[in-house]
Amino acid sequence: MLDVHGGVPLKGTVRVRGAKNLVPKAMVAALLGDTPSVLRGVPAIRDVEIVTGLLELHGVRVTPGPDRGDADGELVLDPAAVEQGSIVDIDAHAGSSRIPILLCGPLLHRLGQAFIPDLGGCRIGDRPIDFHLDVLRKFGAVVDKTPGGIRLTAPQRLRGTKVGLPYPSVGATEQVLLTAVRAEGVTELRNAAIEPEIMDLVMVLQKMGASITVDPARVLRIEGVDRLDGYFHRSLPDRNEAASWASAALATGGDIMVEGARQQDMVTFLNIFRKIGGRFDVLEDGIRFRHPGGDLTSTVLETDVHPGFMTDWQQPLVVALTRASGVSIIHETVYENRFGFTDALRRMGATIQLYRECLGGTPCRFGRQNYLHSAVVAGPTPLRAADFTVPDLRGGFSHIVAALAAEGTSQVSGIDVINRGYEHFLDKLHGLGARFDAKAAA
Ligand code: EPZ
């Protein structure tokens, strides 16, 4: 429970480390190697703890690298003693994250079987895994759904296959990559996701000895190999965390230097950030984001797959848009239910209306269904403190930012979910001058 005192501009420096949406996947990839892997830039977040526990249950030795005093975060992953973890232990991790589904391919290659507990992750849509199961069956896996999760077996070595994704799913693309690299023969994946985190995983696998090509039409071709070695890799920085702090600077009228932020991963975000009136400076060791004073300008945006505007960027930005003069329109085309966090903003005085229509040029999968996946924000409106519970990772970050931008003191509960993806979150807020009192949950 936090009492957050608003009205304070966030000013100072934060450091982002390895991307939450790459590091756990690279850790899973280490399972495919016959020798140990070394991963650098690992952030201290819950998702890393969860995957560490899951890998250890399967006999992988995960040890921190030597402390070099640079707070860099290094893990050594040794898969030499991989064996099937006990079903009960694995089940204990059920509901905590979406990463376990990516263990399927590596475990089927090494053990011929896998048991995956029911998944967790942010409630921002029903987040099915049909694409994952379809491609695993095409590789030759036998998939049985059980009450507590999914049991998979590979009667013989998995075989390369030709698949096309109905939608460029990040997770399903990772599923294919982590399975195809050790399958017999060639795999072709059409309509693949090509987010920077995907390309980083491709580089990890290439270092291990995999043969992967990416063509301009987003078709991946993977030639299966008989063995892979461990890798040495530094994760790309977390562009979603960087974009979150950038929006926090706008929303609170502040000035935040995000060390480690990389322009090449954020070009689309930076365009919108400048368009609504934010100022940014790309420096040697990061990007400085600030509110230059005066009014912000409303805008129209649609989220999309890379290189479009990332769905993970819209929630914190919406808080800044409540301060912009005029009407902003956001069409969320990736997830069907990612505006739940706006309820709390409305209670704080924001003028936000949700619509079922596709309010944008790109007709998406959710049009003419019962999904409130477009938002209209009218501003500027001052925000008043309110009490609320954090709904999910990015929505939760937005709630805290809104409380910091609001007048008065807000009571925020359930902030632990933020630790899943933002490392040292409260320390960073404190370092930026935020005023809050941590209270024991009532
Ligand atoms: C990854 O989720 C990220 N999470 C998400 O970040 C990110 O928002 C998302 O990719 C899109 O970029 C991690 O990497 C851990 P998807 P993922 O499969 O892989 C539908 C955050 O805040 N779909 O690309 O689960 C799905 O319902 C999180 O850091 C199916 O229909 O996303 C969604 O509508 C949130 N069937 C769309 O595809 C499937 O089998 C995109 O999902 C799989 C996906």
Short mmCIF file of C-alpha atoms and ligand atoms in Angstrom, two decimals:
data_model
loop_
_atom_site.label_atom_id
_atom_site.label_comp_id
_atom_site.label_asym_id
_atom_site.label_seq_id
_atom_site.Cartn_x
_atom_site.Cartn_y
_atom_site.Cartn_z
CA MET A 1 0.00 0.00 0.00
CA LEU A 2 1.35 3.42 -0.92
CA ASP A 3 0.21 6.91 0.00
CA VAL A 4 1.29 8.89 -3.05
CA HIS A 5 1.50 12.68 -2.64
CA GLY A 6 0.91 14.39 -5.99
CA GLY A 7 1.90 17.67 -7.57
CA VAL A 8 5.63 16.94 -7.71
CA PRO A 9 7.47 16.98 -11.10
CA LEU A 10 9.73 13.92 -11.49
CA LYS A 11 13.31 15.09 -12.04
CA GLY A 12 16.56 13.16 -12.12
CA THR A 13 18.15 10.06 -13.63
CA VAL A 14 17.07 6.42 -13.87
CA ARG A 15 18.88 3.49 -15.52
CA VAL A 16 17.12 0.85 -17.59
CA ARG A 17 18.79 -2.53 -17.96
CA GLY A 18 17.92 -5.61 -20.02
CA ALA A 19 14.47 -5.83 -21.59
CA LYS A 20 11.83 -7.69 -19.56
CA ASN A 21 10.49 -9.02 -22.88
CA LEU A 22 13.82 -10.51 -23.97
CA VAL A 23 15.79 -11.60 -20.89
CA PRO A 24 13.43 -14.43 -19.76
CA LYS A 25 13.33 -15.76 -23.33
CA ALA A 26 17.13 -15.75 -23.63
CA MET A 27 17.24 -17.65 -20.32
CA VAL A 28 14.92 -20.30 -21.79
CA ALA A 29 17.12 -20.47 -24.91
CA ALA A 30 20.06 -21.53 -22.70
CA LEU A 31 18.19 -24.84 -22.22
CA LEU A 32 18.91 -25.66 -25.87
CA GLY A 33 22.70 -25.43 -25.47
CA ASP A 34 25.08 -28.29 -24.65
CA THR A 35 27.35 -25.86 -22.78
CA PRO A 36 26.73 -23.00 -20.30
CA SER A 37 25.48 -19.56 -21.37
CA VAL A 38 26.26 -16.11 -19.94
CA LEU A 39 23.60 -13.37 -20.05
CA ARG A 40 24.43 -9.74 -19.15
CA GLY A 41 22.23 -6.76 -18.30
CA VAL A 42 19.75 -8.93 -16.39
CA PRO A 43 17.29 -6.76 -14.42
CA ALA A 44 16.17 -7.64 -10.89
CA ILE A 45 12.50 -8.23 -11.76
CA ARG A 46 9.96 -10.87 -10.75
CA ASP A 47 9.75 -12.36 -14.26
CA VAL A 48 13.47 -13.24 -14.05
CA GLU A 49 12.96 -14.85 -10.62
CA ILE A 50 10.06 -16.92 -11.96
CA VAL A 51 12.01 -18.23 -14.96
CA THR A 52 15.06 -18.88 -12.77
CA GLY A 53 12.89 -21.05 -10.51
CA LEU A 54 11.37 -22.90 -13.47
CA LEU A 55 14.77 -23.59 -15.06
CA GLU A 56 16.20 -24.81 -11.74
CA LEU A 57 13.22 -27.16 -11.39
CA HIS A 58 14.38 -28.68 -14.68
CA GLY A 59 17.94 -29.10 -13.47
CA VAL A 60 19.48 -25.96 -14.96
CA ARG A 61 22.07 -24.37 -12.66
CA VAL A 62 21.46 -20.62 -12.63
CA THR A 63 24.13 -18.62 -10.79
CA PRO A 64 24.85 -14.89 -10.66
CA GLY A 65 28.04 -13.91 -12.45
CA PRO A 66 30.94 -12.29 -10.55
CA ASP A 67 30.02 -8.88 -9.12
CA ARG A 68 31.98 -6.34 -11.14
CA GLY A 69 30.61 -3.47 -9.10
CA ASP A 70 28.95 -2.03 -12.21
CA ALA A 71 25.49 -3.26 -11.13
CA ASP A 72 25.28 -4.80 -14.58
CA GLY A 73 23.40 -7.99 -13.75
CA GLU A 74 24.97 -11.21 -15.07
CA LEU A 75 23.61 -14.77 -14.97
CA VAL A 76 25.43 -18.01 -15.80
CA LEU A 77 23.03 -20.74 -16.98
CA ASP A 78 24.35 -24.32 -17.08
CA PRO A 79 21.90 -26.84 -18.65
CA ALA A 80 24.17 -29.87 -18.23
CA ALA A 81 21.87 -31.67 -15.77
CA VAL A 82 18.47 -31.01 -17.29
CA GLU A 83 15.82 -33.49 -16.14
CA GLN A 84 12.06 -33.36 -15.88
CA GLY A 85 11.09 -31.31 -12.84
CA SER A 86 8.40 -32.68 -10.54
CA ILE A 87 4.95 -31.78 -11.81
CA VAL A 88 3.86 -30.51 -8.41
CA ASP A 89 6.76 -28.07 -8.12
CA ILE A 90 6.21 -26.74 -11.62
CA ASP A 91 2.53 -26.34 -10.91
CA ALA A 92 3.45 -24.07 -8.02
CA HIS A 93 4.57 -21.59 -10.65
CA ALA A 94 1.22 -21.71 -12.42
CA GLY A 95 -0.47 -18.39 -13.06
CA SER A 96 2.63 -16.34 -12.45
CA SER A 97 3.82 -15.50 -15.92
CA ARG A 98 3.41 -16.31 -19.62
CA ILE A 99 6.99 -17.44 -20.09
CA PRO A 100 6.48 -21.13 -19.16
CA ILE A 101 4.77 -21.74 -22.53
CA LEU A 102 8.15 -21.08 -24.18
CA LEU A 103 9.75 -24.02 -22.40
CA CYS A 104 7.83 -26.46 -24.63
CA GLY A 105 10.24 -26.67 -27.58
CA PRO A 106 13.48 -26.83 -25.58
CA LEU A 107 12.08 -29.46 -23.16
CA LEU A 108 10.66 -31.56 -25.99
CA HIS A 109 14.08 -31.55 -27.66
CA ARG A 110 15.98 -32.41 -24.49
CA LEU A 111 13.54 -34.67 -22.67
CA GLY A 112 10.89 -35.67 -25.19
CA GLN A 113 8.23 -34.31 -22.86
CA ALA A 114 7.06 -31.16 -21.04
CA PHE A 115 4.36 -30.10 -18.61
CA ILE A 116 3.35 -26.43 -18.78
CA PRO A 117 1.17 -25.00 -15.97
CA ASP A 118 -1.70 -22.63 -16.70
CA LEU A 119 -0.22 -19.26 -17.61
CA GLY A 120 -0.43 -15.92 -15.81
CA GLY A 121 0.50 -12.49 -17.10
CA CYS A 122 -1.39 -9.21 -17.30
CA ARG A 123 -5.19 -9.42 -17.70
CA ILE A 124 -5.35 -7.27 -20.84
CA GLY A 125 -7.38 -9.66 -22.96
CA ASP A 126 -7.99 -13.39 -22.83
CA ARG A 127 -4.49 -14.02 -24.26
CA PRO A 128 -5.07 -17.46 -25.78
CA ILE A 129 -2.18 -19.75 -26.73
CA ASP A 130 -3.87 -21.41 -29.73
CA PHE A 131 -1.12 -20.22 -32.10
CA HIS A 132 1.49 -21.80 -29.82
CA LEU A 133 -0.26 -25.18 -29.61
CA ASP A 134 -1.02 -25.26 -33.35
CA VAL A 135 2.64 -24.76 -34.30
CA LEU A 136 3.86 -27.30 -31.72
CA ARG A 137 1.51 -29.91 -33.22
CA LYS A 138 2.85 -29.05 -36.69
CA PHE A 139 6.36 -29.80 -35.40
CA GLY A 140 5.04 -33.25 -34.40
CA ALA A 141 4.38 -32.73 -30.67
CA VAL A 142 1.41 -34.44 -29.04
CA VAL A 143 -0.46 -31.84 -26.94
CA ASP A 144 -2.85 -32.91 -24.15
CA LYS A 145 -4.70 -30.35 -22.07
CA THR A 146 -5.01 -31.39 -18.42
CA PRO A 147 -6.89 -29.62 -15.58
CA GLY A 148 -3.73 -27.91 -14.27
CA GLY A 149 -1.93 -27.22 -17.52
CA ILE A 150 -0.70 -28.80 -20.74
CA ARG A 151 1.25 -32.05 -21.16
CA LEU A 152 3.33 -32.39 -24.31
CA THR A 153 5.26 -35.35 -25.69
CA ALA A 154 7.47 -35.79 -28.76
CA PRO A 155 7.17 -39.45 -29.91
CA GLN A 156 10.13 -38.84 -32.20
CA ARG A 157 12.47 -35.93 -33.05
CA LEU A 158 10.45 -32.82 -33.92
CA ARG A 159 10.44 -32.01 -37.63
CA GLY A 160 10.74 -28.64 -39.35
CA THR A 161 7.44 -27.38 -40.78
CA LYS A 162 5.84 -24.57 -42.79
CA VAL A 163 3.59 -22.33 -40.67
CA GLY A 164 1.87 -18.98 -41.08
CA LEU A 165 0.64 -17.02 -38.06
CA PRO A 166 -2.92 -15.62 -38.23
CA TYR A 167 -1.48 -12.56 -36.42
CA PRO A 168 2.21 -11.60 -35.92
CA SER A 169 2.27 -12.82 -32.33
CA VAL A 170 5.51 -12.16 -30.42
CA GLY A 171 5.09 -15.21 -28.19
CA ALA A 172 4.16 -17.56 -31.03
CA THR A 173 7.15 -16.35 -33.06
CA GLU A 174 9.41 -17.09 -30.07
CA GLN A 175 7.75 -20.50 -29.76
CA VAL A 176 8.66 -21.31 -33.36
CA LEU A 177 12.22 -19.99 -33.00
CA LEU A 178 12.92 -21.96 -29.80
CA THR A 179 11.51 -25.15 -31.34
CA ALA A 180 12.72 -24.96 -34.95
CA VAL A 181 16.44 -24.45 -34.17
CA ARG A 182 16.82 -28.07 -33.04
CA ALA A 183 14.11 -29.68 -35.22
CA GLU A 184 14.91 -31.99 -38.16
CA GLY A 185 15.01 -29.98 -41.41
CA VAL A 186 13.85 -26.50 -42.36
CA THR A 187 11.04 -24.42 -40.80
CA GLU A 188 9.37 -21.50 -42.57
CA LEU A 189 7.36 -19.01 -40.50
CA ARG A 190 5.20 -16.48 -42.39
CA ASN A 191 3.66 -13.38 -40.78
CA ALA A 192 6.31 -13.48 -38.02
CA ALA A 193 6.72 -10.79 -35.37
CA ILE A 194 9.97 -8.82 -35.79
CA GLU A 195 10.02 -6.71 -32.62
CA PRO A 196 13.53 -5.69 -31.44
CA GLU A 197 13.23 -8.31 -28.66
CA ILE A 198 12.58 -10.97 -31.33
CA MET A 199 15.65 -9.88 -33.31
CA ASP A 200 17.70 -10.00 -30.10
CA LEU A 201 16.53 -13.59 -29.53
CA VAL A 202 17.49 -14.41 -33.14
CA MET A 203 20.99 -13.09 -32.37
CA VAL A 204 21.18 -15.19 -29.19
CA LEU A 205 20.24 -18.32 -31.16
CA GLN A 206 22.64 -17.44 -33.97
CA LYS A 207 25.46 -17.19 -31.40
CA MET A 208 24.50 -20.69 -30.24
CA GLY A 209 24.95 -22.07 -33.75
CA ALA A 210 21.43 -21.74 -35.17
CA SER A 211 20.81 -20.87 -38.83
CA ILE A 212 18.02 -18.28 -39.08
CA THR A 213 17.19 -15.87 -41.92
CA VAL A 214 14.68 -13.00 -41.78
CA ASP A 215 13.34 -11.76 -45.09
CA PRO A 216 11.72 -8.36 -45.84
CA ALA A 217 8.22 -9.86 -45.88
CA ARG A 218 8.57 -10.95 -42.25
CA VAL A 219 9.19 -14.61 -43.23
CA LEU A 220 11.66 -16.44 -40.98
CA ARG A 221 13.52 -19.52 -42.23
CA ILE A 222 15.25 -21.74 -39.68
CA GLU A 223 17.43 -24.73 -40.58
CA GLY A 224 17.39 -27.20 -37.70
CA VAL A 225 20.81 -28.28 -36.38
CA ASP A 226 21.86 -31.26 -34.28
CA ARG A 227 23.49 -29.34 -31.50
CA LEU A 228 23.76 -25.83 -30.09
CA ASP A 229 26.34 -24.35 -27.72
CA GLY A 230 25.89 -21.81 -24.96
CA TYR A 231 25.96 -18.09 -25.76
CA PHE A 232 27.46 -14.92 -24.34
CA HIS A 233 24.94 -12.08 -24.75
CA ARG A 234 24.06 -8.67 -23.41
CA SER A 235 20.30 -8.02 -23.61
CA LEU A 236 18.99 -5.00 -25.49
CA PRO A 237 17.75 -2.31 -23.09
CA ASP A 238 14.12 -2.19 -21.95
CA ARG A 239 12.46 0.26 -24.36
CA ASN A 240 9.09 -0.18 -22.67
CA GLU A 241 10.45 0.95 -19.31
CA ALA A 242 12.25 3.85 -21.03
CA ALA A 243 9.00 4.94 -22.72
CA SER A 244 7.19 4.66 -19.39
CA TRP A 245 9.59 7.09 -17.69
CA ALA A 246 9.38 9.42 -20.70
CA SER A 247 5.59 9.59 -20.32
CA ALA A 248 6.01 10.09 -16.57
CA ALA A 249 8.19 13.14 -17.27
CA LEU A 250 5.47 14.61 -19.51
CA ALA A 251 2.61 13.76 -17.15
CA THR A 252 4.29 15.34 -14.09
CA GLY A 253 5.92 18.28 -15.90
CA GLY A 254 9.32 16.82 -15.15
CA ASP A 255 12.74 16.08 -16.66
CA ILE A 256 14.09 12.50 -16.60
CA MET A 257 17.38 11.20 -17.97
CA VAL A 258 16.92 7.51 -18.85
CA GLU A 259 20.39 5.96 -18.95
CA GLY A 260 20.60 2.93 -21.21
CA ALA A 261 17.66 3.97 -23.44
CA ARG A 262 18.42 3.32 -27.13
CA GLN A 263 16.96 5.57 -29.86
CA GLN A 264 16.95 2.83 -32.52
CA ASP A 265 14.30 0.88 -30.58
CA MET A 266 12.12 3.91 -29.86
CA VAL A 267 11.95 5.95 -33.10
CA THR A 268 8.15 5.66 -33.38
CA PHE A 269 7.67 6.58 -29.73
CA LEU A 270 10.02 9.58 -30.00
CA ASN A 271 8.04 10.95 -32.96
CA ILE A 272 4.80 10.91 -30.95
CA PHE A 273 6.55 12.20 -27.81
CA ARG A 274 7.79 15.28 -29.72
CA LYS A 275 4.47 15.71 -31.58
CA ILE A 276 2.52 16.12 -28.32
CA GLY A 277 5.05 18.68 -27.09
CA GLY A 278 7.69 16.70 -25.21
CA ARG A 279 11.40 17.44 -25.69
CA PHE A 280 14.03 14.71 -25.87
CA ASP A 281 17.82 14.72 -26.28
CA VAL A 282 19.57 11.56 -27.48
CA LEU A 283 22.89 11.39 -25.61
CA GLU A 284 25.81 8.97 -25.57
CA ASP A 285 24.53 6.93 -22.64
CA GLY A 286 20.77 7.36 -22.87
CA ILE A 287 17.91 9.74 -23.68
CA ARG A 288 16.78 12.78 -21.67
CA PHE A 289 12.99 13.34 -21.69
CA ARG A 290 11.37 16.53 -20.45
CA HIS A 291 8.25 18.66 -20.40
CA PRO A 292 9.39 22.07 -21.80
CA GLY A 293 6.55 23.97 -20.10
CA GLY A 294 3.34 25.27 -21.64
CA ASP A 295 0.50 23.13 -22.95
CA LEU A 296 0.85 19.69 -24.49
CA THR A 297 -0.89 19.00 -27.80
CA SER A 298 -3.49 16.27 -28.30
CA THR A 299 -2.81 13.58 -30.92
CA VAL A 300 -4.28 10.58 -32.75
CA LEU A 301 -2.48 7.24 -32.60
CA GLU A 302 -2.97 3.54 -33.29
CA THR A 303 -0.96 0.83 -31.61
CA ASP A 304 0.44 -1.85 -33.92
CA VAL A 305 3.12 -4.50 -34.22
CA HIS A 306 6.71 -3.35 -34.84
CA PRO A 307 7.68 -0.92 -36.26
CA GLY A 308 4.36 0.64 -35.26
CA PHE A 309 3.53 2.28 -31.93
CA MET A 310 3.91 -0.46 -29.28
CA THR A 311 0.84 -1.42 -27.33
CA ASP A 312 2.94 -1.31 -24.11
CA TRP A 313 3.64 2.38 -24.67
CA GLN A 314 0.05 3.67 -24.72
CA GLN A 315 -0.99 3.34 -21.05
CA PRO A 316 1.57 5.74 -19.48
CA LEU A 317 1.17 8.11 -22.47
CA VAL A 318 -2.60 8.35 -21.90
CA VAL A 319 -1.89 9.95 -18.51
CA ALA A 320 0.18 12.65 -20.24
CA LEU A 321 -2.60 13.12 -22.83
CA THR A 322 -5.06 14.05 -20.06
CA ARG A 323 -2.93 17.20 -19.72
CA ALA A 324 -2.90 17.93 -23.47
CA SER A 325 -5.13 20.63 -24.96
CA GLY A 326 -7.72 19.15 -27.28
CA VAL A 327 -9.03 15.67 -28.07
CA SER A 328 -6.72 12.66 -28.42
CA ILE A 329 -7.77 9.35 -29.98
CA ILE A 330 -6.06 6.01 -29.29
CA HIS A 331 -6.99 2.90 -31.28
CA GLU A 332 -5.56 -0.19 -29.53
CA THR A 333 -5.26 -2.86 -32.25
CA VAL A 334 -3.06 -5.46 -30.45
CA TYR A 335 -5.10 -6.31 -27.33
CA GLU A 336 -8.87 -6.27 -27.03
CA ASN A 337 -9.03 -5.05 -23.45
CA ARG A 338 -6.16 -2.72 -22.62
CA PHE A 339 -8.03 0.40 -21.45
CA GLY A 340 -9.23 -0.97 -18.12
CA PHE A 341 -6.74 1.29 -16.35
CA THR A 342 -8.69 4.38 -17.53
CA ASP A 343 -11.45 3.73 -14.93
CA ALA A 344 -9.17 5.07 -12.19
CA LEU A 345 -8.13 8.04 -14.34
CA ARG A 346 -11.79 8.97 -14.84
CA ARG A 347 -12.30 8.81 -11.09
CA MET A 348 -9.37 11.25 -10.80
CA GLY A 349 -11.13 13.71 -13.08
CA ALA A 350 -9.85 12.73 -16.54
CA THR A 351 -12.31 12.97 -19.45
CA ILE A 352 -11.85 9.62 -21.23
CA GLN A 353 -14.52 7.82 -23.24
CA LEU A 354 -14.07 4.25 -24.52
CA TYR A 355 -15.59 2.96 -27.79
CA ARG A 356 -16.19 -0.41 -29.46
CA GLU A 357 -15.51 1.08 -32.89
CA CYS A 358 -12.06 1.02 -34.57
CA LEU A 359 -11.28 4.76 -34.24
CA GLY A 360 -8.41 4.79 -36.71
CA GLY A 361 -7.43 4.00 -40.27
CA THR A 362 -6.46 0.40 -39.52
CA PRO A 363 -9.48 -1.90 -39.22
CA CYS A 364 -8.46 -4.44 -36.57
CA ARG A 365 -9.60 -7.85 -35.26
CA PHE A 366 -11.76 -6.26 -32.58
CA GLY A 367 -14.00 -4.04 -34.70
CA ARG A 368 -17.78 -4.75 -34.48
CA GLN A 369 -17.23 -7.02 -31.50
CA ASN A 370 -17.92 -6.20 -27.91
CA TYR A 371 -14.49 -4.79 -27.11
CA LEU A 372 -13.93 -1.25 -25.87
CA HIS A 373 -10.62 -0.92 -27.69
CA SER A 374 -10.64 2.74 -28.75
CA ALA A 375 -10.25 5.68 -26.34
CA VAL A 376 -10.95 9.40 -26.69
CA VAL A 377 -9.18 11.69 -24.20
CA ALA A 378 -10.28 15.33 -23.87
CA GLY A 379 -7.95 17.76 -22.11
CA PRO A 380 -6.47 19.45 -20.39
CA THR A 381 -8.09 18.24 -17.17
CA PRO A 382 -6.49 18.54 -13.74
CA LEU A 383 -6.26 15.21 -11.91
CA ARG A 384 -7.42 14.84 -8.32
CA ALA A 385 -6.15 12.18 -5.92
CA ALA A 386 -8.15 8.95 -5.66
CA ASP A 387 -7.72 5.51 -4.10
CA PHE A 388 -7.22 2.51 -6.39
CA THR A 389 -5.70 -0.95 -6.86
CA VAL A 390 -3.12 -1.51 -9.60
CA PRO A 391 -4.72 -3.62 -12.42
CA ASP A 392 -1.65 -4.80 -14.35
CA LEU A 393 1.95 -3.89 -15.10
CA ARG A 394 1.67 -0.97 -17.55
CA GLY A 395 -1.71 0.17 -16.25
CA GLY A 396 -0.23 0.12 -12.76
CA PHE A 397 2.69 2.32 -13.80
CA SER A 398 0.12 4.71 -15.30
CA HIS A 399 -1.86 4.82 -12.06
CA ILE A 400 1.21 5.74 -10.03
CA VAL A 401 2.14 8.43 -12.56
CA ALA A 402 -1.41 9.80 -12.46
CA ALA A 403 -1.28 9.90 -8.65
CA LEU A 404 2.04 11.76 -8.86
CA ALA A 405 0.52 14.26 -11.34
CA ALA A 406 -2.67 14.72 -9.29
CA GLU A 407 -3.35 17.21 -6.54
CA GLY A 408 -3.61 15.55 -3.14
CA THR A 409 -2.72 12.13 -1.75
CA SER A 410 -3.82 8.89 -3.43
CA GLN A 411 -3.85 5.50 -1.76
CA VAL A 412 -2.49 2.87 -4.14
CA SER A 413 -2.63 -0.85 -3.36
CA GLY A 414 -1.40 -3.94 -5.21
CA ILE A 415 1.81 -2.30 -6.38
CA ASP A 416 3.72 -5.59 -6.17
CA VAL A 417 2.63 -6.41 -9.76
CA ILE A 418 4.79 -3.48 -10.91
CA ASN A 419 7.89 -5.30 -9.64
CA ARG A 420 7.25 -7.94 -12.30
CA GLY A 421 8.60 -5.63 -14.96
CA TYR A 422 10.05 -2.44 -13.46
CA GLU A 423 13.13 -3.12 -11.36
CA HIS A 424 13.79 -1.08 -8.17
CA PHE A 425 10.59 0.83 -8.99
CA LEU A 426 10.12 2.62 -5.64
CA ASP A 427 13.85 3.42 -5.38
CA LYS A 428 13.73 4.99 -8.83
CA LEU A 429 10.62 7.01 -7.95
CA HIS A 430 12.29 8.18 -4.75
CA GLY A 431 15.41 9.17 -6.69
CA LEU A 432 13.23 11.28 -9.01
CA GLY A 433 11.81 13.25 -6.10
CA ALA A 434 8.46 11.49 -5.85
CA ARG A 435 6.83 11.84 -2.44
CA PHE A 436 5.12 8.73 -1.08
CA ASP A 437 4.77 6.75 2.15
CA ALA A 438 4.82 2.99 2.01
CA LYS A 439 2.20 1.55 4.39
CA ALA A 440 1.56 -2.02 5.45
CA ALA A 441 -1.45 -3.31 3.54
CA ALA A 442 -4.51 -2.67 5.65
C1 EPZ B 1 4.41 -9.99 -25.67
O1 EPZ B 1 3.24 -10.64 -25.21
C2 EPZ B 1 4.84 -9.08 -24.54
N1 EPZ B 1 5.10 -9.88 -23.34
C3 EPZ B 1 3.75 -8.05 -24.26
O2 EPZ B 1 4.23 -7.17 -23.26
C4 EPZ B 1 3.52 -7.24 -25.54
O3 EPZ B 1 2.48 -6.31 -25.30
C5 EPZ B 1 3.12 -8.19 -26.67
O4 EPZ B 1 4.15 -9.20 -26.84
C6 EPZ B 1 2.91 -7.47 -27.99
O5 EPZ B 1 4.08 -6.82 -28.35
C7 EPZ B 1 6.24 -10.59 -23.25
O6 EPZ B 1 7.06 -10.59 -24.16
C8 EPZ B 1 6.44 -11.37 -21.97
P1 EPZ B 1 1.35 -11.59 -28.58
P2 EPZ B 1 2.63 -11.88 -26.04
O7 EPZ B 1 1.39 -13.06 -28.63
O8 EPZ B 1 3.72 -12.62 -26.71
C9 EPZ B 1 -3.06 -12.76 -29.76
C10 EPZ B 1 4.18 -6.06 -21.19
O9 EPZ B 1 3.47 -5.20 -20.64
N2 EPZ B 1 -2.65 -14.17 -29.65
O10 EPZ B 1 2.14 -10.79 -29.58
O11 EPZ B 1 1.71 -12.63 -25.14
C11 EPZ B 1 -3.12 -12.10 -28.39
O12 EPZ B 1 -4.33 -12.40 -27.76
C12 EPZ B 1 3.55 -7.18 -21.98
O13 EPZ B 1 5.46 -6.07 -21.17
C13 EPZ B 1 -3.58 -15.16 -29.98
O14 EPZ B 1 -4.72 -14.87 -30.37
O15 EPZ B 1 1.78 -11.08 -27.13
C14 EPZ B 1 -2.99 -10.63 -28.74
O16 EPZ B 1 -4.25 -10.14 -29.16
C15 EPZ B 1 2.05 -7.01 -22.09
N3 EPZ B 1 -3.21 -16.47 -29.87
C16 EPZ B 1 -2.05 -10.65 -29.94
O17 EPZ B 1 -2.06 -12.01 -30.45
C17 EPZ B 1 -1.96 -16.84 -29.46
O18 EPZ B 1 -1.66 -18.05 -29.38
C18 EPZ B 1 -0.63 -10.25 -29.60
O19 EPZ B 1 -0.18 -11.14 -28.60
C19 EPZ B 1 -1.02 -15.82 -29.13
C20 EPZ B 1 -1.39 -14.49 -29.25
#
